Amino acid sequence: MPKTQRSKAADKVVHPFSRKAAYLNREEVRLKRKERMKSEKATRLSNMGEKLLWFQTQLDPNKTNYTKKDACEIVERYLHRFDSELEQIELVNGIKGRQGRLHGAREAAIQQTVERERAQFEGVGLEIPDIINTKHLKTFRDWTGDLKKLPNIKMRKVSSKVLDTKAETEEQEEAEQDGGGHEENEDDSLDEDLDGNVEMSEVH
């Protein structure tokens, strides 16, 4: 049988401190980073898709437009989306005689997520699909869940401060109206006093 000839490239060992070894190490790091970023992007897209699908299920088919107040109410429901799951975890862990706490990691992850989203909603705003703009609302309604078409969905931040500001404005307007009425009553009383003084001076 003829001898199998091994190539010189296969026999050649790369020196660990050579330029080629450094290049191979850099390339390996680059490929790993690229793969990690690809995986993280896929996870983000999947999470965003789930989020948008949840909001889509909350849309009223007979409603053609939404106000900021409507959007805030939907966000409040969104922040409570894990309530039933947390209740189930609590029931399981409440069984008498059970040692240790089950689903602790899941429970902690949910609580951290809700706390972060609550802070955003009460602060700079929580990002949701734009349902206030009628054009963007229609695009969102027609979305089929295809992650490749996520860039077509317009987003906007919604904050509970909008409701607080509106409530304060309404209270101020009511206070001003009440105050205006009080001033009118004072003016009327002043006019009556002046009239009385005039009548008394005429009598004298």
PDB file of C-alpha atoms in Angstrom:
ATOM      1  CA  MET A   1       0.000   0.000   0.000  1.00  0.00           C
ATOM      2  CA  PRO A   2       1.309   3.442  -0.860  1.00  0.00           C
ATOM      3  CA  LYS A   3       2.155   5.684   2.050  1.00  0.00           C
ATOM      4  CA  THR A   4      -0.285   8.475   2.690  1.00  0.00           C
ATOM      5  CA  GLN A   5       1.518  11.775   2.477  1.00  0.00           C
ATOM      6  CA  ARG A   6       0.610  14.297   5.123  1.00  0.00           C
ATOM      7  CA  SER A   7       0.623  17.883   4.041  1.00  0.00           C
ATOM      8  CA  LYS A   8       3.211  20.254   5.362  1.00  0.00           C
ATOM      9  CA  ALA A   9       0.457  22.541   6.615  1.00  0.00           C
ATOM     10  CA  ALA A  10      -0.955  19.761   8.780  1.00  0.00           C
ATOM     11  CA  ASP A  11       2.479  18.981  10.240  1.00  0.00           C
ATOM     12  CA  LYS A  12       3.260  22.579  10.986  1.00  0.00           C
ATOM     13  CA  VAL A  13       2.503  23.551  14.555  1.00  0.00           C
ATOM     14  CA  VAL A  14       1.535  27.164  15.236  1.00  0.00           C
ATOM     15  CA  HIS A  15       3.796  28.742  17.823  1.00  0.00           C
ATOM     16  CA  PRO A  16       1.644  30.075  20.711  1.00  0.00           C
ATOM     17  CA  PHE A  17       3.406  33.471  20.646  1.00  0.00           C
ATOM     18  CA  SER A  18       3.525  33.869  16.876  1.00  0.00           C
ATOM     19  CA  ARG A  19       1.599  36.474  14.889  1.00  0.00           C
ATOM     20  CA  LYS A  20      -0.501  33.721  13.345  1.00  0.00           C
ATOM     21  CA  ALA A  21      -1.505  32.435  16.790  1.00  0.00           C
ATOM     22  CA  ALA A  22      -2.487  35.963  17.834  1.00  0.00           C
ATOM     23  CA  TYR A  23      -4.535  36.329  14.657  1.00  0.00           C
ATOM     24  CA  LEU A  24      -6.294  32.995  15.238  1.00  0.00           C
ATOM     25  CA  ASN A  25      -7.102  33.993  18.831  1.00  0.00           C
ATOM     26  CA  ARG A  26      -8.519  37.340  17.714  1.00  0.00           C
ATOM     27  CA  GLU A  27     -10.607  35.608  15.058  1.00  0.00           C
ATOM     28  CA  GLU A  28     -11.968  33.130  17.608  1.00  0.00           C
ATOM     29  CA  VAL A  29     -12.908  35.960  19.981  1.00  0.00           C
ATOM     30  CA  ARG A  30     -14.556  37.871  17.116  1.00  0.00           C
ATOM     31  CA  LEU A  31     -16.633  34.873  16.054  1.00  0.00           C
ATOM     32  CA  LYS A  32     -17.734  34.185  19.630  1.00  0.00           C
ATOM     33  CA  ARG A  33     -18.723  37.844  20.107  1.00  0.00           C
ATOM     34  CA  LYS A  34     -20.596  37.822  16.825  1.00  0.00           C
ATOM     35  CA  GLU A  35     -22.473  34.663  17.812  1.00  0.00           C
ATOM     36  CA  ARG A  36     -23.318  36.113  21.238  1.00  0.00           C
ATOM     37  CA  MET A  37     -24.613  39.353  19.722  1.00  0.00           C
ATOM     38  CA  LYS A  38     -26.687  37.359  17.249  1.00  0.00           C
ATOM     39  CA  SER A  39     -28.195  35.319  20.073  1.00  0.00           C
ATOM     40  CA  GLU A  40     -28.896  38.435  22.169  1.00  0.00           C
ATOM     41  CA  LYS A  41     -30.545  40.156  19.204  1.00  0.00           C
ATOM     42  CA  ALA A  42     -32.762  37.125  18.591  1.00  0.00           C
ATOM     43  CA  THR A  43     -33.772  37.128  22.275  1.00  0.00           C
ATOM     44  CA  ARG A  44     -34.575  40.854  22.187  1.00  0.00           C
ATOM     45  CA  LEU A  45     -36.658  40.455  19.041  1.00  0.00           C
ATOM     46  CA  SER A  46     -38.513  37.516  20.564  1.00  0.00           C
ATOM     47  CA  ASN A  47     -39.240  39.448  23.775  1.00  0.00           C
ATOM     48  CA  MET A  48     -40.379  42.484  21.804  1.00  0.00           C
ATOM     49  CA  GLY A  49     -42.608  40.287  19.653  1.00  0.00           C
ATOM     50  CA  GLU A  50     -44.265  38.802  22.746  1.00  0.00           C
ATOM     51  CA  LYS A  51     -44.772  42.275  24.182  1.00  0.00           C
ATOM     52  CA  LEU A  52     -46.384  43.627  21.018  1.00  0.00           C
ATOM     53  CA  LEU A  53     -48.614  40.581  20.664  1.00  0.00           C
ATOM     54  CA  TRP A  54     -49.837  41.143  24.227  1.00  0.00           C
ATOM     55  CA  PHE A  55     -50.753  44.749  23.456  1.00  0.00           C
ATOM     56  CA  GLN A  56     -52.386  43.680  20.213  1.00  0.00           C
ATOM     57  CA  THR A  57     -54.697  41.320  22.113  1.00  0.00           C
ATOM     58  CA  GLN A  58     -55.814  44.267  24.278  1.00  0.00           C
ATOM     59  CA  LEU A  59     -57.080  46.322  21.329  1.00  0.00           C
ATOM     60  CA  ASP A  60     -60.822  46.790  21.049  1.00  0.00           C
ATOM     61  CA  PRO A  61     -61.839  45.899  17.465  1.00  0.00           C
ATOM     62  CA  ASN A  62     -64.618  48.495  17.623  1.00  0.00           C
ATOM     63  CA  LYS A  63     -62.343  51.291  18.834  1.00  0.00           C
ATOM     64  CA  THR A  64     -60.838  53.481  16.110  1.00  0.00           C
ATOM     65  CA  ASN A  65     -58.756  55.809  18.259  1.00  0.00           C
ATOM     66  CA  TYR A  66     -57.080  55.792  21.663  1.00  0.00           C
ATOM     67  CA  THR A  67     -56.260  58.643  24.034  1.00  0.00           C
ATOM     68  CA  LYS A  68     -53.228  58.902  26.317  1.00  0.00           C
ATOM     69  CA  LYS A  69     -55.503  57.943  29.195  1.00  0.00           C
ATOM     70  CA  ASP A  70     -56.578  54.788  27.311  1.00  0.00           C
ATOM     71  CA  ALA A  71     -52.934  53.911  26.693  1.00  0.00           C
ATOM     72  CA  CYS A  72     -52.099  54.370  30.387  1.00  0.00           C
ATOM     73  CA  GLU A  73     -54.944  52.055  31.381  1.00  0.00           C
ATOM     74  CA  ILE A  74     -53.626  49.348  29.042  1.00  0.00           C
ATOM     75  CA  VAL A  75     -50.120  49.794  30.478  1.00  0.00           C
ATOM     76  CA  GLU A  76     -51.521  49.287  33.984  1.00  0.00           C
ATOM     77  CA  ARG A  77     -52.990  45.962  32.857  1.00  0.00           C
ATOM     78  CA  TYR A  78     -49.646  45.104  31.261  1.00  0.00           C
ATOM     79  CA  LEU A  79     -47.847  45.670  34.568  1.00  0.00           C
ATOM     80  CA  HIS A  80     -50.190  43.133  36.191  1.00  0.00           C
ATOM     81  CA  ARG A  81     -49.817  40.471  33.483  1.00  0.00           C
ATOM     82  CA  PHE A  82     -47.842  38.173  35.810  1.00  0.00           C
ATOM     83  CA  ASP A  83     -50.302  38.328  38.712  1.00  0.00           C
ATOM     84  CA  SER A  84     -51.869  34.914  38.058  1.00  0.00           C
ATOM     85  CA  GLU A  85     -48.457  33.255  37.691  1.00  0.00           C
ATOM     86  CA  LEU A  86     -47.233  34.801  40.952  1.00  0.00           C
ATOM     87  CA  GLU A  87     -50.394  33.590  42.676  1.00  0.00           C
ATOM     88  CA  GLN A  88     -49.754  30.046  41.438  1.00  0.00           C
ATOM     89  CA  ILE A  89     -46.169  30.173  42.700  1.00  0.00           C
ATOM     90  CA  GLU A  90     -47.417  31.415  46.071  1.00  0.00           C
ATOM     91  CA  LEU A  91     -49.979  28.597  46.257  1.00  0.00           C
ATOM     92  CA  VAL A  92     -47.375  25.945  45.464  1.00  0.00           C
ATOM     93  CA  ASN A  93     -44.985  27.306  48.086  1.00  0.00           C
ATOM     94  CA  GLY A  94     -47.803  27.625  50.587  1.00  0.00           C
ATOM     95  CA  ILE A  95     -48.389  23.873  50.709  1.00  0.00           C
ATOM     96  CA  LYS A  96     -47.905  22.697  54.273  1.00  0.00           C
ATOM     97  CA  GLY A  97     -44.789  20.671  54.903  1.00  0.00           C
ATOM     98  CA  ARG A  98     -42.985  21.746  51.707  1.00  0.00           C
ATOM     99  CA  GLN A  99     -39.261  22.255  52.223  1.00  0.00           C
ATOM    100  CA  GLY A 100     -37.590  25.121  50.389  1.00  0.00           C
ATOM    101  CA  ARG A 101     -39.101  27.626  47.969  1.00  0.00           C
ATOM    102  CA  LEU A 102     -39.906  26.487  44.430  1.00  0.00           C
ATOM    103  CA  HIS A 103     -39.636  28.723  41.351  1.00  0.00           C
ATOM    104  CA  GLY A 104     -37.700  31.304  43.374  1.00  0.00           C
ATOM    105  CA  ALA A 105     -35.572  32.381  40.403  1.00  0.00           C
ATOM    106  CA  ARG A 106     -38.649  32.836  38.203  1.00  0.00           C
ATOM    107  CA  GLU A 107     -40.431  34.806  40.917  1.00  0.00           C
ATOM    108  CA  ALA A 108     -37.424  37.090  41.420  1.00  0.00           C
ATOM    109  CA  ALA A 109     -37.087  37.668  37.654  1.00  0.00           C
ATOM    110  CA  ILE A 110     -40.773  38.638  37.386  1.00  0.00           C
ATOM    111  CA  GLN A 111     -40.548  41.028  40.327  1.00  0.00           C
ATOM    112  CA  GLN A 112     -37.427  42.703  38.932  1.00  0.00           C
ATOM    113  CA  THR A 113     -39.064  43.067  35.507  1.00  0.00           C
ATOM    114  CA  VAL A 114     -42.263  44.588  36.914  1.00  0.00           C
ATOM    115  CA  GLU A 115     -40.326  46.949  39.204  1.00  0.00           C
ATOM    116  CA  ARG A 116     -38.202  48.169  36.286  1.00  0.00           C
ATOM    117  CA  GLU A 117     -41.239  48.662  34.027  1.00  0.00           C
ATOM    118  CA  ARG A 118     -43.177  50.401  36.824  1.00  0.00           C
ATOM    119  CA  ALA A 119     -40.274  52.803  37.375  1.00  0.00           C
ATOM    120  CA  GLN A 120     -40.186  53.581  33.640  1.00  0.00           C
ATOM    121  CA  PHE A 121     -43.961  54.097  33.497  1.00  0.00           C
ATOM    122  CA  GLU A 122     -43.899  56.479  36.464  1.00  0.00           C
ATOM    123  CA  GLY A 123     -40.766  58.209  35.178  1.00  0.00           C
ATOM    124  CA  VAL A 124     -39.562  58.844  31.635  1.00  0.00           C
ATOM    125  CA  GLY A 125     -42.229  56.539  30.191  1.00  0.00           C
ATOM    126  CA  LEU A 126     -42.654  52.895  29.174  1.00  0.00           C
ATOM    127  CA  GLU A 127     -42.218  52.154  25.469  1.00  0.00           C
ATOM    128  CA  ILE A 128     -45.315  50.626  23.865  1.00  0.00           C
ATOM    129  CA  PRO A 129     -46.700  50.425  20.314  1.00  0.00           C
ATOM    130  CA  ASP A 130     -48.085  53.790  19.224  1.00  0.00           C
ATOM    131  CA  ILE A 131     -51.849  53.302  19.447  1.00  0.00           C
ATOM    132  CA  ILE A 132     -52.601  57.016  19.851  1.00  0.00           C
ATOM    133  CA  ASN A 133     -51.696  57.899  16.275  1.00  0.00           C
ATOM    134  CA  THR A 134     -54.487  56.465  14.086  1.00  0.00           C
ATOM    135  CA  LYS A 135     -52.154  55.672  11.168  1.00  0.00           C
ATOM    136  CA  HIS A 136     -49.699  53.826  13.414  1.00  0.00           C
ATOM    137  CA  LEU A 137     -52.611  52.091  15.137  1.00  0.00           C
ATOM    138  CA  LYS A 138     -53.816  50.657  11.823  1.00  0.00           C
ATOM    139  CA  THR A 139     -50.325  49.394  10.983  1.00  0.00           C
ATOM    140  CA  PHE A 140     -50.114  47.736  14.396  1.00  0.00           C
ATOM    141  CA  ARG A 141     -53.550  46.108  13.998  1.00  0.00           C
ATOM    142  CA  ASP A 142     -52.528  44.647  10.633  1.00  0.00           C
ATOM    143  CA  TRP A 143     -49.263  43.206  11.999  1.00  0.00           C
ATOM    144  CA  THR A 144     -49.312  39.398  11.828  1.00  0.00           C
ATOM    145  CA  GLY A 145     -46.597  38.751  14.386  1.00  0.00           C
ATOM    146  CA  ASP A 146     -43.786  38.470  11.838  1.00  0.00           C
ATOM    147  CA  LEU A 147     -40.583  39.520  13.682  1.00  0.00           C
ATOM    148  CA  LYS A 148     -39.003  40.621  10.403  1.00  0.00           C
ATOM    149  CA  LYS A 149     -41.647  43.359  10.150  1.00  0.00           C
ATOM    150  CA  LEU A 150     -41.076  44.746  13.641  1.00  0.00           C
ATOM    151  CA  PRO A 151     -39.354  47.873  12.245  1.00  0.00           C
ATOM    152  CA  ASN A 152     -42.717  48.811  10.676  1.00  0.00           C
ATOM    153  CA  ILE A 153     -44.304  49.131  14.142  1.00  0.00           C
ATOM    154  CA  LYS A 154     -43.961  52.637  15.523  1.00  0.00           C
ATOM    155  CA  MET A 155     -43.316  52.913  19.248  1.00  0.00           C
ATOM    156  CA  ARG A 156     -43.884  55.706  21.765  1.00  0.00           C
ATOM    157  CA  LYS A 157     -43.240  56.223  25.477  1.00  0.00           C
ATOM    158  CA  VAL A 158     -46.240  56.511  27.776  1.00  0.00           C
ATOM    159  CA  SER A 159     -45.931  57.890  31.299  1.00  0.00           C
ATOM    160  CA  SER A 160     -48.397  58.032  34.182  1.00  0.00           C
ATOM    161  CA  LYS A 161     -47.242  61.639  34.670  1.00  0.00           C
ATOM    162  CA  VAL A 162     -49.632  62.534  31.851  1.00  0.00           C
ATOM    163  CA  LEU A 163     -52.578  61.550  34.041  1.00  0.00           C
ATOM    164  CA  ASP A 164     -51.115  63.327  37.090  1.00  0.00           C
ATOM    165  CA  THR A 165     -50.577  66.516  35.090  1.00  0.00           C
ATOM    166  CA  LYS A 166     -54.087  66.346  33.669  1.00  0.00           C
ATOM    167  CA  ALA A 167     -55.576  65.827  37.131  1.00  0.00           C
ATOM    168  CA  GLU A 168     -53.589  68.769  38.528  1.00  0.00           C
ATOM    169  CA  THR A 169     -54.720  70.973  35.628  1.00  0.00           C
ATOM    170  CA  GLU A 170     -58.357  70.049  36.216  1.00  0.00           C
ATOM    171  CA  GLU A 171     -58.003  70.734  39.958  1.00  0.00           C
ATOM    172  CA  GLN A 172     -56.413  74.122  39.233  1.00  0.00           C
ATOM    173  CA  GLU A 173     -59.207  75.017  36.806  1.00  0.00           C
ATOM    174  CA  GLU A 174     -61.828  74.020  39.386  1.00  0.00           C
ATOM    175  CA  ALA A 175     -60.029  76.012  42.066  1.00  0.00           C
ATOM    176  CA  GLU A 176     -59.839  79.047  39.804  1.00  0.00           C
ATOM    177  CA  GLN A 177     -63.537  78.761  39.023  1.00  0.00           C
ATOM    178  CA  ASP A 178     -64.378  78.487  42.728  1.00  0.00           C
ATOM    179  CA  GLY A 179     -62.063  81.358  43.520  1.00  0.00           C
ATOM    180  CA  GLY A 180     -63.601  83.477  40.783  1.00  0.00           C
ATOM    181  CA  GLY A 181     -67.062  82.894  42.193  1.00  0.00           C
ATOM    182  CA  HIS A 182     -65.844  83.851  45.655  1.00  0.00           C
ATOM    183  CA  GLU A 183     -64.380  87.085  44.338  1.00  0.00           C
ATOM    184  CA  GLU A 184     -67.667  87.901  42.670  1.00  0.00           C
ATOM    185  CA  ASN A 185     -69.459  87.339  45.971  1.00  0.00           C
ATOM    186  CA  GLU A 186     -66.988  89.632  47.737  1.00  0.00           C
ATOM    187  CA  ASP A 187     -67.506  92.277  45.064  1.00  0.00           C
ATOM    188  CA  ASP A 188     -71.279  91.982  45.503  1.00  0.00           C
ATOM    189  CA  SER A 189     -70.913  92.370  49.281  1.00  0.00           C
ATOM    190  CA  LEU A 190     -68.678  95.387  48.783  1.00  0.00           C
ATOM    191  CA  ASP A 191     -71.250  96.953  46.457  1.00  0.00           C
ATOM    192  CA  GLU A 192     -73.983  96.325  49.013  1.00  0.00           C
ATOM    193  CA  ASP A 193     -71.898  97.942  51.772  1.00  0.00           C
ATOM    194  CA  LEU A 194     -71.233 100.961  49.595  1.00  0.00           C
ATOM    195  CA  ASP A 195     -74.927 101.257  48.756  1.00  0.00           C
ATOM    196  CA  GLY A 196     -75.757 101.032  52.454  1.00  0.00           C
ATOM    197  CA  ASN A 197     -73.269 103.767  53.276  1.00  0.00           C
ATOM    198  CA  VAL A 198     -74.727 105.959  50.574  1.00  0.00           C
ATOM    199  CA  GLU A 199     -78.233 105.436  51.932  1.00  0.00           C
ATOM    200  CA  MET A 200     -77.123 106.241  55.477  1.00  0.00           C
ATOM    201  CA  SER A 201     -75.388 109.436  54.313  1.00  0.00           C
ATOM    202  CA  GLU A 202     -78.535 110.473  52.466  1.00  0.00           C
ATOM    203  CA  VAL A 203     -80.620 109.957  55.615  1.00  0.00           C
ATOM    204  CA  HIS A 204     -78.319 112.231  57.609  1.00  0.00           C
TER     205      HIS A 204
END
